[in-house]
mmCIF file of C-alpha atoms in Angstrom:
data_model
loop_
_atom_site.group_PDB
_atom_site.id
_atom_site.type_symbol
_atom_site.label_atom_id
_atom_site.label_comp_id
_atom_site.label_asym_id
_atom_site.label_seq_id
_atom_site.Cartn_x
_atom_site.Cartn_y
_atom_site.Cartn_z
ATOM 1 C CA UNK G 1375 -14.186 110.391 0.097
ATOM 2 C CA UNK G 1376 -15.757 107.951 -2.835
ATOM 3 C CA UNK G 1377 -19.049 105.857 -1.455
ATOM 4 C CA UNK G 1378 -19.397 103.382 -4.391
ATOM 5 C CA UNK G 1379 -22.972 101.918 -4.973
ATOM 6 C CA UNK G 1380 -23.866 98.642 -2.785
ATOM 7 C CA UNK G 1381 -22.957 95.697 -5.052
ATOM 8 C CA UNK G 1382 -19.573 96.662 -6.951
ATOM 9 C CA UNK G 1383 -16.483 95.484 -6.727
ATOM 10 C CA UNK G 1384 -13.620 96.660 -4.480
ATOM 11 C CA UNK G 1385 -10.287 95.367 -3.955
ATOM 12 C CA UNK G 1386 -8.271 97.740 -0.480
ATOM 13 C CA UNK G 1387 -5.325 98.968 -1.074
ATOM 14 C CA UNK G 1388 -3.042 99.636 1.846
ATOM 15 C CA UNK G 1389 1.236 100.426 1.909
ATOM 16 C CA UNK G 1390 1.632 98.458 4.992
ATOM 17 C CA UNK G 1391 -0.242 95.498 6.235
ATOM 18 C CA UNK G 1392 1.082 94.599 9.856
ATOM 19 C CA UNK G 1393 -1.102 92.650 11.908
ATOM 20 C CA UNK G 1394 -3.919 92.984 9.515
ATOM 21 C CA UNK G 1395 -6.339 94.166 12.187
ATOM 22 C CA UNK G 1396 -7.664 97.367 10.060
ATOM 23 C CA UNK G 1397 -7.180 95.331 6.602
ATOM 24 C CA UNK G 1398 -10.065 92.872 7.891
ATOM 25 C CA UNK G 1399 -12.040 95.507 9.495
ATOM 26 C CA UNK G 1400 -12.177 97.203 5.615
ATOM 27 C CA UNK G 1401 -12.750 94.214 3.963
ATOM 28 C CA UNK G 1402 -15.374 93.224 6.627
ATOM 29 C CA UNK G 1403 -17.220 97.114 6.057
ATOM 30 C CA UNK G 1404 -17.022 96.794 2.849
ATOM 31 C CA UNK G 1405 -19.155 93.149 3.083
ATOM 32 C CA UNK G 1406 -21.577 94.802 5.281
ATOM 33 C CA UNK G 1407 -22.152 97.652 2.965
ATOM 34 C CA UNK G 1408 -22.911 94.467 0.471
ATOM 35 C CA UNK G 1409 -20.206 95.475 -1.650
ATOM 36 C CA UNK G 1410 -17.515 92.472 -3.613
ATOM 37 C CA UNK G 1411 -14.555 92.775 -1.471
ATOM 38 C CA UNK G 1412 -12.339 91.141 -3.629
ATOM 39 C CA UNK G 1413 -8.892 90.856 -1.371
ATOM 40 C CA UNK G 1414 -6.226 93.536 -0.504
ATOM 41 C CA UNK G 1415 -3.133 94.679 -2.270
ATOM 42 C CA UNK G 1416 -0.171 96.200 0.184
ATOM 43 C CA UNK G 1417 3.117 96.962 -0.536
ATOM 44 C CA UNK G 1418 4.023 95.054 1.764
ATOM 45 C CA UNK G 1419 2.555 92.448 4.465
ATOM 46 C CA UNK G 1420 4.090 91.262 7.573
ATOM 47 C CA UNK G 1421 0.649 88.659 7.789
ATOM 48 C CA UNK G 1422 -0.669 85.988 5.133
ATOM 49 C CA UNK G 1423 -4.119 87.334 6.105
ATOM 50 C CA UNK G 1424 -5.098 83.374 6.026
ATOM 51 C CA UNK G 1425 -8.797 83.238 4.253
ATOM 52 C CA UNK G 1426 -7.996 87.003 1.896
ATOM 53 C CA UNK G 1427 -7.192 87.657 -0.928
ATOM 54 C CA UNK G 1428 -3.485 89.288 -0.675
ATOM 55 C CA UNK G 1429 -1.147 90.723 -3.616
ATOM 56 C CA UNK G 1430 2.462 91.976 -2.585
ATOM 57 C CA UNK G 1431 4.821 94.025 -4.038
ATOM 58 C CA UNK G 1432 7.623 91.959 -2.343
ATOM 59 C CA UNK G 1433 8.388 90.020 0.586
ATOM 60 C CA UNK G 1434 8.928 91.415 4.665
ATOM 61 C CA UNK G 1435 13.067 91.420 4.471
ATOM 62 C CA UNK G 1436 12.920 91.044 7.762
ATOM 63 C CA UNK G 1437 11.354 86.866 9.881
ATOM 64 C CA UNK G 1438 8.340 87.661 12.077
ATOM 65 C CA UNK G 1439 7.832 84.920 15.392
ATOM 66 C CA UNK G 1440 4.869 84.915 17.930
ATOM 67 C CA UNK G 1441 6.250 86.725 21.012
ATOM 68 C CA UNK G 1442 6.964 83.104 22.105
ATOM 69 C CA UNK G 1443 9.269 81.655 20.238
ATOM 70 C CA UNK G 1444 11.711 85.077 19.314
ATOM 71 C CA UNK G 1445 15.164 83.984 19.423
ATOM 72 C CA UNK G 1446 16.199 87.530 20.611
ATOM 73 C CA UNK G 1447 13.398 87.292 23.230
ATOM 74 C CA UNK G 1448 14.956 83.735 24.414
ATOM 75 C CA UNK G 1449 18.481 84.890 25.076
ATOM 76 C CA UNK G 1450 16.960 87.700 27.343
ATOM 77 C CA UNK G 1451 18.353 90.607 24.885
ATOM 78 C CA UNK G 1452 15.895 93.186 25.276
ATOM 79 C CA UNK G 1453 13.981 95.539 22.067
ATOM 80 C CA UNK G 1454 15.167 98.171 21.009
ATOM 81 C CA UNK G 1455 14.213 100.388 18.138
ATOM 82 C CA UNK G 1456 16.991 102.361 15.807
ATOM 83 C CA UNK G 1457 15.567 104.593 13.285
ATOM 84 C CA UNK G 1458 12.409 104.431 13.042
ATOM 85 C CA UNK G 1459 10.049 106.867 12.053
ATOM 86 C CA UNK G 1460 6.701 106.697 11.798
#
């Protein structure tokens, strides 16, 4: 693993950002280690990472809703996972 010297500029790169929790942890780690964290680059992000610079290659092809505003939940439809792979 490459461990840059303190004070270097860094960008965190990820493929998919879901909640943004891990991205925020990485940025916090970089800043604790005295690096200049420029932001995050990802293929796709489901969250805007408010307060951070985020550049993505594409936008999400689906809608995101908080659980209390989900139209399917409000209609009483159960959550169904189809063709999900990790």
